[in-house]
Short mmCIF file of C-alpha atoms and ligand atoms in Angstrom, two decimals:
data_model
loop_
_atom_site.label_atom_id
_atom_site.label_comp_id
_atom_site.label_asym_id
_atom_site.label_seq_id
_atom_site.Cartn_x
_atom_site.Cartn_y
_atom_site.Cartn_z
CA UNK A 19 -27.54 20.78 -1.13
CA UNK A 20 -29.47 18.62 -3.54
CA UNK A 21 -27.89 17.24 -6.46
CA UNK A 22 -29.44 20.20 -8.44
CA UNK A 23 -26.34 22.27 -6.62
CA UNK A 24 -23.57 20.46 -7.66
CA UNK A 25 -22.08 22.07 -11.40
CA UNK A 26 -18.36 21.70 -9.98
CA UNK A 27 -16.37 18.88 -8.99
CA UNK A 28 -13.14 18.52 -7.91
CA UNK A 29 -11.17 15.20 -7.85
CA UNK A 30 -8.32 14.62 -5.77
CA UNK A 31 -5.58 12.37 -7.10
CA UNK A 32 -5.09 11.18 -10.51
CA UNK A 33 -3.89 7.80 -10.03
CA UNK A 34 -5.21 4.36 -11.16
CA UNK A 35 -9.02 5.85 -10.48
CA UNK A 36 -8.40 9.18 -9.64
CA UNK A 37 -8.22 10.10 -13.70
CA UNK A 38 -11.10 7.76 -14.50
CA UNK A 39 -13.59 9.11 -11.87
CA UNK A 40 -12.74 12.45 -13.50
CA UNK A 41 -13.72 11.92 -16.79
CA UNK A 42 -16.73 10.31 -16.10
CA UNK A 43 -17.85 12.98 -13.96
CA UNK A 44 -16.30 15.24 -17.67
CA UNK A 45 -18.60 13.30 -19.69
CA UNK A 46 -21.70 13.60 -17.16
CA UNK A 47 -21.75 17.20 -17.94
CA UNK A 48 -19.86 18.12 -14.77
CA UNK A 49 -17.38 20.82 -14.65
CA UNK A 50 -14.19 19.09 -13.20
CA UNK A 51 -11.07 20.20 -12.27
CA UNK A 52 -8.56 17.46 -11.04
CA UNK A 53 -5.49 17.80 -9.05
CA UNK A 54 -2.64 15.43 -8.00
CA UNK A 55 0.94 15.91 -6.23
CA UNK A 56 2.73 13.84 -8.82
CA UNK A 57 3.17 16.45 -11.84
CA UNK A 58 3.95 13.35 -14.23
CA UNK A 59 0.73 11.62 -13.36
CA UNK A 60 -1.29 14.49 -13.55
CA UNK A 61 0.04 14.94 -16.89
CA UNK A 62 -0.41 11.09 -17.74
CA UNK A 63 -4.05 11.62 -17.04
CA UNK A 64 -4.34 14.47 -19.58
CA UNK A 65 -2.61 12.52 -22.00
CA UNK A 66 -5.31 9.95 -21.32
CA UNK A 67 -8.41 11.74 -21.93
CA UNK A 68 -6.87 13.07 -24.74
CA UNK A 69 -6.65 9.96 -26.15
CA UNK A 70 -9.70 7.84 -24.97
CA UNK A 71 -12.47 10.94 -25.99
CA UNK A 72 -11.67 10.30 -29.77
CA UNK A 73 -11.25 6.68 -29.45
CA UNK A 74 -14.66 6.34 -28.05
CA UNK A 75 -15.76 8.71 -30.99
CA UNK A 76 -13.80 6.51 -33.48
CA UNK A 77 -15.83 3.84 -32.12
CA UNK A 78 -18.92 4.92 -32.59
CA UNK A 79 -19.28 4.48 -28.90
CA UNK A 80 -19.70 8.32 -28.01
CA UNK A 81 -20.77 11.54 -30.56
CA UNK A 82 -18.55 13.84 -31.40
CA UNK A 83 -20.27 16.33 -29.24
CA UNK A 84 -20.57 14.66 -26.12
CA UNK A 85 -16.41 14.05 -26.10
CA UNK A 86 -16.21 18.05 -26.72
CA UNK A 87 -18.16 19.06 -23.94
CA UNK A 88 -16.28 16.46 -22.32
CA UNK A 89 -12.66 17.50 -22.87
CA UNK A 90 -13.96 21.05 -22.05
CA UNK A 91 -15.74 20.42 -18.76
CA UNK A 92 -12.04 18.73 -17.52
CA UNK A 93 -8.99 20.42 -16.58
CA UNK A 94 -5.69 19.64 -14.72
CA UNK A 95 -3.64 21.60 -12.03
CA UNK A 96 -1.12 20.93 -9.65
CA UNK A 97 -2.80 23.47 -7.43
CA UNK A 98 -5.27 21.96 -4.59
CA UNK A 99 -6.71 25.89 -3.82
CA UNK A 100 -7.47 26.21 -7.91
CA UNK A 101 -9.34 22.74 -7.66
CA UNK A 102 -10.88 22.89 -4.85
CA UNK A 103 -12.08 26.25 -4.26
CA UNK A 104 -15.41 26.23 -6.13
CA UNK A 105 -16.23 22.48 -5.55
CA UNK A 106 -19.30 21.66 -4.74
CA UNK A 107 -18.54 17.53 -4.37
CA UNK A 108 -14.77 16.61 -3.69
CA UNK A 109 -14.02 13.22 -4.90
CA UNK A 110 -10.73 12.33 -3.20
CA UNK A 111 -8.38 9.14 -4.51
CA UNK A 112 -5.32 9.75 -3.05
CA UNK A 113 -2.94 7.02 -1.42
CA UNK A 114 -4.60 4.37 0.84
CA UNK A 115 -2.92 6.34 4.17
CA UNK A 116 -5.35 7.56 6.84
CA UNK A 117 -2.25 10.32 7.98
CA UNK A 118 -2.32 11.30 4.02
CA UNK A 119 -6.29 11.75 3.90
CA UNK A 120 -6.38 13.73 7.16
CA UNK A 121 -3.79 16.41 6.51
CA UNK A 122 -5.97 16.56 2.68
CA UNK A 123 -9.50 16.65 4.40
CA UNK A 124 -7.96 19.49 6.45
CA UNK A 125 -6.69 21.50 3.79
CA UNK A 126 -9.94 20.76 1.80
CA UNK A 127 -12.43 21.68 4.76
CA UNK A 128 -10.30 25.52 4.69
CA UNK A 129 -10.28 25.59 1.08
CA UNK A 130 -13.93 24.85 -0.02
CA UNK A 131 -17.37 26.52 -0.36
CA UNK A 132 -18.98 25.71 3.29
CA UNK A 133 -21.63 23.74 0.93
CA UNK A 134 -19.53 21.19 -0.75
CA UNK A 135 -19.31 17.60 0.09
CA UNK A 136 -16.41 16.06 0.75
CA UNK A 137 -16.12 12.77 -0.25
CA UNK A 138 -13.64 9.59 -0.53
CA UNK A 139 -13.10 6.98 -2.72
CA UNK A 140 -11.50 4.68 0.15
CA UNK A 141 -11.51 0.88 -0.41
CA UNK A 142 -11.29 0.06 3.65
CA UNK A 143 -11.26 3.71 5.46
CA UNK A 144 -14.61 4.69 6.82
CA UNK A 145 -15.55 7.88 6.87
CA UNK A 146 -16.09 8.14 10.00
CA UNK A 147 -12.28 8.24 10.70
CA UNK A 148 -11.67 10.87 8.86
CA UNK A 149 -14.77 13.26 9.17
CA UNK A 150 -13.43 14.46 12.36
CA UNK A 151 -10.54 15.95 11.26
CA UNK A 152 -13.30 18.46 9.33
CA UNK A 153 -16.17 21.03 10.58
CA UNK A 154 -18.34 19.73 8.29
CA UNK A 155 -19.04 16.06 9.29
CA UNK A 156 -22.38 15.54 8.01
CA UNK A 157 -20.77 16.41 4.31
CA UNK A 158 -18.12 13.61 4.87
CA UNK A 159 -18.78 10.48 3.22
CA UNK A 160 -17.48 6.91 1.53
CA UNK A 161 -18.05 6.98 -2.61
CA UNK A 162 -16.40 3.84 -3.73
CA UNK A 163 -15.74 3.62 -7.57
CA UNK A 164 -14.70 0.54 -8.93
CA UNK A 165 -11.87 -0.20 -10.98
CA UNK A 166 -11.89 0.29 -14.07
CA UNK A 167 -13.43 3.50 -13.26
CA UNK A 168 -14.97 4.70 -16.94
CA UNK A 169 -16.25 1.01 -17.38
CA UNK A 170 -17.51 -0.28 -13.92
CA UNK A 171 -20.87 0.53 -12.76
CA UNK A 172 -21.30 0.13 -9.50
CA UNK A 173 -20.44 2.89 -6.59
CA UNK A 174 -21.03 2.57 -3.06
CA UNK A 175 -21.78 4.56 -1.22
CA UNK A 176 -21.32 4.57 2.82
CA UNK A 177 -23.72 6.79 4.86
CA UNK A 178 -22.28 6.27 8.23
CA UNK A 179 -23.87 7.33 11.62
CA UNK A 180 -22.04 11.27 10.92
CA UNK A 181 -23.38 11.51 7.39
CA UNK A 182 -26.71 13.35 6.96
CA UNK A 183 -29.30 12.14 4.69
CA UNK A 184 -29.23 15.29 2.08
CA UNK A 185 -25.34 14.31 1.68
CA UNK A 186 -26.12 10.75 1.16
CA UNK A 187 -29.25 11.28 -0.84
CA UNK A 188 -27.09 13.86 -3.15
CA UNK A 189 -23.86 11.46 -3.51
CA UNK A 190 -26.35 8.84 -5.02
CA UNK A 191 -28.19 11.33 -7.33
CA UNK A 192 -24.63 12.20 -8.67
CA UNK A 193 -24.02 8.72 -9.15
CA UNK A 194 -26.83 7.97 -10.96
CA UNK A 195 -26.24 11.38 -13.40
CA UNK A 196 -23.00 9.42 -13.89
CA UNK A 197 -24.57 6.86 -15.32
CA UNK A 198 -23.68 4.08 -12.72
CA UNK A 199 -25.30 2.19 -10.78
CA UNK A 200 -25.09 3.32 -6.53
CA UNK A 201 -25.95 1.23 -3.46
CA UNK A 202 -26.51 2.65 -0.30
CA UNK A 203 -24.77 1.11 2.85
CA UNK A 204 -26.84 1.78 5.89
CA UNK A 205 -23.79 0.77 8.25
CA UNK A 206 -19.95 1.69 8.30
CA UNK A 207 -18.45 -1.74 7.76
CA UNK A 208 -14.74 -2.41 6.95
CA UNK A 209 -14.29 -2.94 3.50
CA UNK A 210 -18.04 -2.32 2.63
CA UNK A 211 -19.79 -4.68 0.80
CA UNK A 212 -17.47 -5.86 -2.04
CA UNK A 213 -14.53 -5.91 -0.77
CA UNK A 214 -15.80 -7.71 2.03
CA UNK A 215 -16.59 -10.47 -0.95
CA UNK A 216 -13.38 -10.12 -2.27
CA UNK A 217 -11.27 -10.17 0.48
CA UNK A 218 -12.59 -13.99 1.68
CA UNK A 219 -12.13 -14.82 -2.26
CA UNK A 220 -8.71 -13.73 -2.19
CA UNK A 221 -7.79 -14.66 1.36
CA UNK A 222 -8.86 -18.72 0.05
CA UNK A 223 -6.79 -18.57 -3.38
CA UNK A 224 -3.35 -17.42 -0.87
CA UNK A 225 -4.17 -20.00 1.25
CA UNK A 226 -4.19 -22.65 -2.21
CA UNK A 227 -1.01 -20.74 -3.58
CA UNK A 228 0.45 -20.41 -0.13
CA UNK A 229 -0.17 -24.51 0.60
CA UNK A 230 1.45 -25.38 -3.07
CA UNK A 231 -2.07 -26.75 -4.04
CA UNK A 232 -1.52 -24.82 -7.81
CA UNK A 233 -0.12 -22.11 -9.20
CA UNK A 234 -1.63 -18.49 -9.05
CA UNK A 235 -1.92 -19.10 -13.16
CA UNK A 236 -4.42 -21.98 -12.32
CA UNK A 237 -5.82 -20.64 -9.60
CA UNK A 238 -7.21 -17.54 -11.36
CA UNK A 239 -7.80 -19.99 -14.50
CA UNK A 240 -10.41 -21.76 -12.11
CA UNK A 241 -12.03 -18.79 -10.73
CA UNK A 242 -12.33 -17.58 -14.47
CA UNK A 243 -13.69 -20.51 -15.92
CA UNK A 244 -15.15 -22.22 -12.58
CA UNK A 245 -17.17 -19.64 -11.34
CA UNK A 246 -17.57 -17.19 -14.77
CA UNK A 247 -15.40 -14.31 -13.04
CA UNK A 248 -13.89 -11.91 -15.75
CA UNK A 249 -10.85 -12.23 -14.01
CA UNK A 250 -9.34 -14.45 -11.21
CA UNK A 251 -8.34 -13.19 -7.88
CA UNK A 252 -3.82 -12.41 -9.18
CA UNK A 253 -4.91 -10.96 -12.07
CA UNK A 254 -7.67 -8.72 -10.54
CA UNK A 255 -4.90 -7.85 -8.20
CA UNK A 256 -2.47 -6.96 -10.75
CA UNK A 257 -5.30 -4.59 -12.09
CA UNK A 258 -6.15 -2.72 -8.51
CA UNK A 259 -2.48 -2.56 -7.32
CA UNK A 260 -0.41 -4.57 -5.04
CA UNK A 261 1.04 -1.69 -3.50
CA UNK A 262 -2.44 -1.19 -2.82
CA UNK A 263 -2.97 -4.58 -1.55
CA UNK A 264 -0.39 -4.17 0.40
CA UNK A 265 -1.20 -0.78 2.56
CA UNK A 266 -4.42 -2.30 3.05
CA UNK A 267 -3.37 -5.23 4.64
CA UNK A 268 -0.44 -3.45 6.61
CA UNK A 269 -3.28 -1.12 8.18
CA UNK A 270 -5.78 -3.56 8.94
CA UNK A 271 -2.95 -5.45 10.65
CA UNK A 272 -1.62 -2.58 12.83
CA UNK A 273 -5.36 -1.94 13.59
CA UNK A 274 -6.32 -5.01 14.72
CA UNK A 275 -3.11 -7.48 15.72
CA UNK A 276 -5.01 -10.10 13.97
CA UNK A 277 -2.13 -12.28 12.43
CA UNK A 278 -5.07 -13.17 10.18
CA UNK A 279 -5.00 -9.80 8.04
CA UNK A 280 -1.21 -9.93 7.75
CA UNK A 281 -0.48 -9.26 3.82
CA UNK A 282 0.65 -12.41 2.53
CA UNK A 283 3.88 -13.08 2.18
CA UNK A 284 3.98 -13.01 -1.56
CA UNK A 285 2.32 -9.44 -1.74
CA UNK A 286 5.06 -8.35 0.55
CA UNK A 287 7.56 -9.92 -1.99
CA UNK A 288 6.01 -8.33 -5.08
CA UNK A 289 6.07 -4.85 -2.89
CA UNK A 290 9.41 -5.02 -1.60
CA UNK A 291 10.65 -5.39 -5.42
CA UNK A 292 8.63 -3.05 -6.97
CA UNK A 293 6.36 -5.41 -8.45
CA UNK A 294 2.75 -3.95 -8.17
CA UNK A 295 1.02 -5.04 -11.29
CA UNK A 296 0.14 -3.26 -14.30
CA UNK A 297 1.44 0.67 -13.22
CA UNK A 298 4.88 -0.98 -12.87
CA UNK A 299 4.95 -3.02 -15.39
CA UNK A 300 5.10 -5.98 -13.67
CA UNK A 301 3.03 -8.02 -11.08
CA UNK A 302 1.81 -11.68 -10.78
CA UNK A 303 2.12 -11.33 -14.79
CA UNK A 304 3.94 -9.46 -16.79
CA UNK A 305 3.21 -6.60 -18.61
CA UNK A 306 6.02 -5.03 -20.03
CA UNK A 307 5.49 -6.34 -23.61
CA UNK A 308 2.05 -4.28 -23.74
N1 NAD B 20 -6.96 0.77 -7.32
C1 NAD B 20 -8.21 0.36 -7.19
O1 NAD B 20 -8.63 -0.62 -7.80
C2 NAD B 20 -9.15 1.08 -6.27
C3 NAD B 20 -10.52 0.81 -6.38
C4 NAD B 20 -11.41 1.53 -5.59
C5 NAD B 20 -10.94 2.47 -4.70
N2 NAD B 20 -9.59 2.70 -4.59
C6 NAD B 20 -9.14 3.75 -3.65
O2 NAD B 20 -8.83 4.91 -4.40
C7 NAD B 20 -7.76 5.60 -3.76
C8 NAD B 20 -6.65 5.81 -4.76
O3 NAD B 20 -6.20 4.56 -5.21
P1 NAD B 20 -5.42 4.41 -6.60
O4 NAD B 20 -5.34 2.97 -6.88
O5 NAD B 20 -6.00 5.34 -7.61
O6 NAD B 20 -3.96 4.94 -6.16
P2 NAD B 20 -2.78 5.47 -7.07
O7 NAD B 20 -1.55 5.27 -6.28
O8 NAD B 20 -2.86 4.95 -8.46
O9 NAD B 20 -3.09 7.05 -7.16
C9 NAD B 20 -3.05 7.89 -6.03
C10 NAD B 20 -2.64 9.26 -6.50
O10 NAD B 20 -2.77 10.17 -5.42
C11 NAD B 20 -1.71 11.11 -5.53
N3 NAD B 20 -1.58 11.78 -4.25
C12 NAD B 20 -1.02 11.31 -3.11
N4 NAD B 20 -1.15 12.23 -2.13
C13 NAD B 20 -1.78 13.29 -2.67
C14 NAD B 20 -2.23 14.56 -2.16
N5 NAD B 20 -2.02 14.89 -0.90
N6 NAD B 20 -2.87 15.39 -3.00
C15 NAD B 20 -3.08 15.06 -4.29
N7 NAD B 20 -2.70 13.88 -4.83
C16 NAD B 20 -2.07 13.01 -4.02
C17 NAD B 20 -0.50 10.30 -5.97
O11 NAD B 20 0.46 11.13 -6.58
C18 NAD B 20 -1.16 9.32 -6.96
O12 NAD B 20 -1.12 9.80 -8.29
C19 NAD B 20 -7.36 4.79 -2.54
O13 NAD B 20 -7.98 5.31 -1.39
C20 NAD B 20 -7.90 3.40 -2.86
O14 NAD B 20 -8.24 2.69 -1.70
C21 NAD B 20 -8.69 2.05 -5.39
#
């Protein structure tokens, strides 16, 4: 299928970028139906692109048109068979849990058109460990969004030695109708190319907190100011989830036995209490003022 084939697009999860992925796929001109477990976050998301369609009109950032077609190319169920059934790309967002994606990509593989690509939005899990679990693993493949979803540009996008080129050539032609900006990663690697980045960034300012060389405050101060980030590495974590921080380290950990990707042990803190940034309320700062 070229990119010409995809009208319908079904987005699993509406989390943190689950609802964000949606709506810009809503203001592409894609027909999207998005699903999610949690009934409360599924209505959260609705409540949010209610909102941000006439803000960005207010704005003058988007005509009055474009945020009509938008609210009606989007719609909400709690049903995976209704939002799934006529997809022809599945963007999935759900929890960071391989045992969580597989029993989805299994359900999704019965559900959907034998044409549609099935795609996740996985930080860390290749696609290759999860195509398996599907007949279809040529269609299987990594689309990473980044976070904000609605404002961030880039998407990779992973074609791994399963993925055929048509999938991978169509994931990036959907990106680009998106209006962002897609690389193309030649290789599976863990944690693809950002990530990668970001993970020896972040690994460096635990090691300063974790030492008592300065506070997290002045150690994302530094990295804003120092090296002209928009945000340094606590607050960026705040943003992305520490819960999310957290699962990733935990897995990479039981994968490997590497002591080295043990989360650290103030992400376990923060996780144990609850404290996973902004969806809670409270993270490294707090945000229950806002
Ligand atoms: N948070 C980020 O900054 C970020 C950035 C890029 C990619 N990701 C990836 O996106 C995915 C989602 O992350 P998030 O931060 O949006 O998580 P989140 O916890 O905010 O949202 C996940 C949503 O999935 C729902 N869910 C769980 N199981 C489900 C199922 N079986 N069917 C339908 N819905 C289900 C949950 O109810 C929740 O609303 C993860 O794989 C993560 O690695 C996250």
């Amino acid at each position: 299928m070229t990119v010409a084939g995809v009208k319908n697009i079904c987005v699993v999860g509406a989390g943190n970028m689950g609802h964000q992925i949606a709506l810009s796929a809503a203001i592409a001109g894609y027909k999207v139906k998005t699903t999610d477990v949690n009934q409360e976050i599924l209505q959260k998301a609705e409540q949010f692109v209610e909102k941000y369609l006439p803000d960005r009109v207010a704005k003058g950032k988007m005509s009055e048109e474009v945020a009509q077609a938008a609210r009606s190319n989007i719609s909400f169920t709690m049903s995976l068979e209704e939002a799934a059934k006529d997809a022809d790309l599945v963007i999935e967002a759900v929890i960071e849990k391989l045992d969580i994606k597989h029993t989805l990509f299994r359900q999704l593989d019965e559900i959907c058109p034998p044409h549609a690509i099935l795609a996740t939005n996985s930080s860390f899990i290749v696609s290759s460990k999860i195509a398996p679990v599907t007949k279809r693993p040529d269609k299987v493949c990594n689309m990473h969004f980044f976070n904000p979803a609605l404002v961030m540009k880039l998407v990779e996008v992973v074609k791994g030695p399963h993925v055929s080129d048509e999938t991978a050539n169509t994931v990036m032609e959907v990106c680009k109708s998106m209006d962002k900006v897609p690389v193309l990663l030649k290789k599976e690697i863990y944690g693809f190319l950002v990530n990668r980045i970001l993970a020896a960034i972040n690994k460096e300012a635990f090691y300063l907190y974790d030492m008592g060389v300065a506070a997290y405050e002045d150690i994302d101060t530094a990295v804003v100011y120092g090296l002209g980030h928009p945000m340094g590495p606590f607050r960026l974590m705040d943003l992305t989830g520490i819960d999310l921080a957290y699962y990733i380290d935990t897995e990479r950990y039981q994968e490997t036995g590497d002591p080295a990707n043990k989360p650290s042990p103030i992400v376990v803190e923060k996780f144990v209490k609850g404290e996973w940034g902004q969806k809670s309320g409270k993270g490294f700062y707090d945000y229950s003022k806002k």
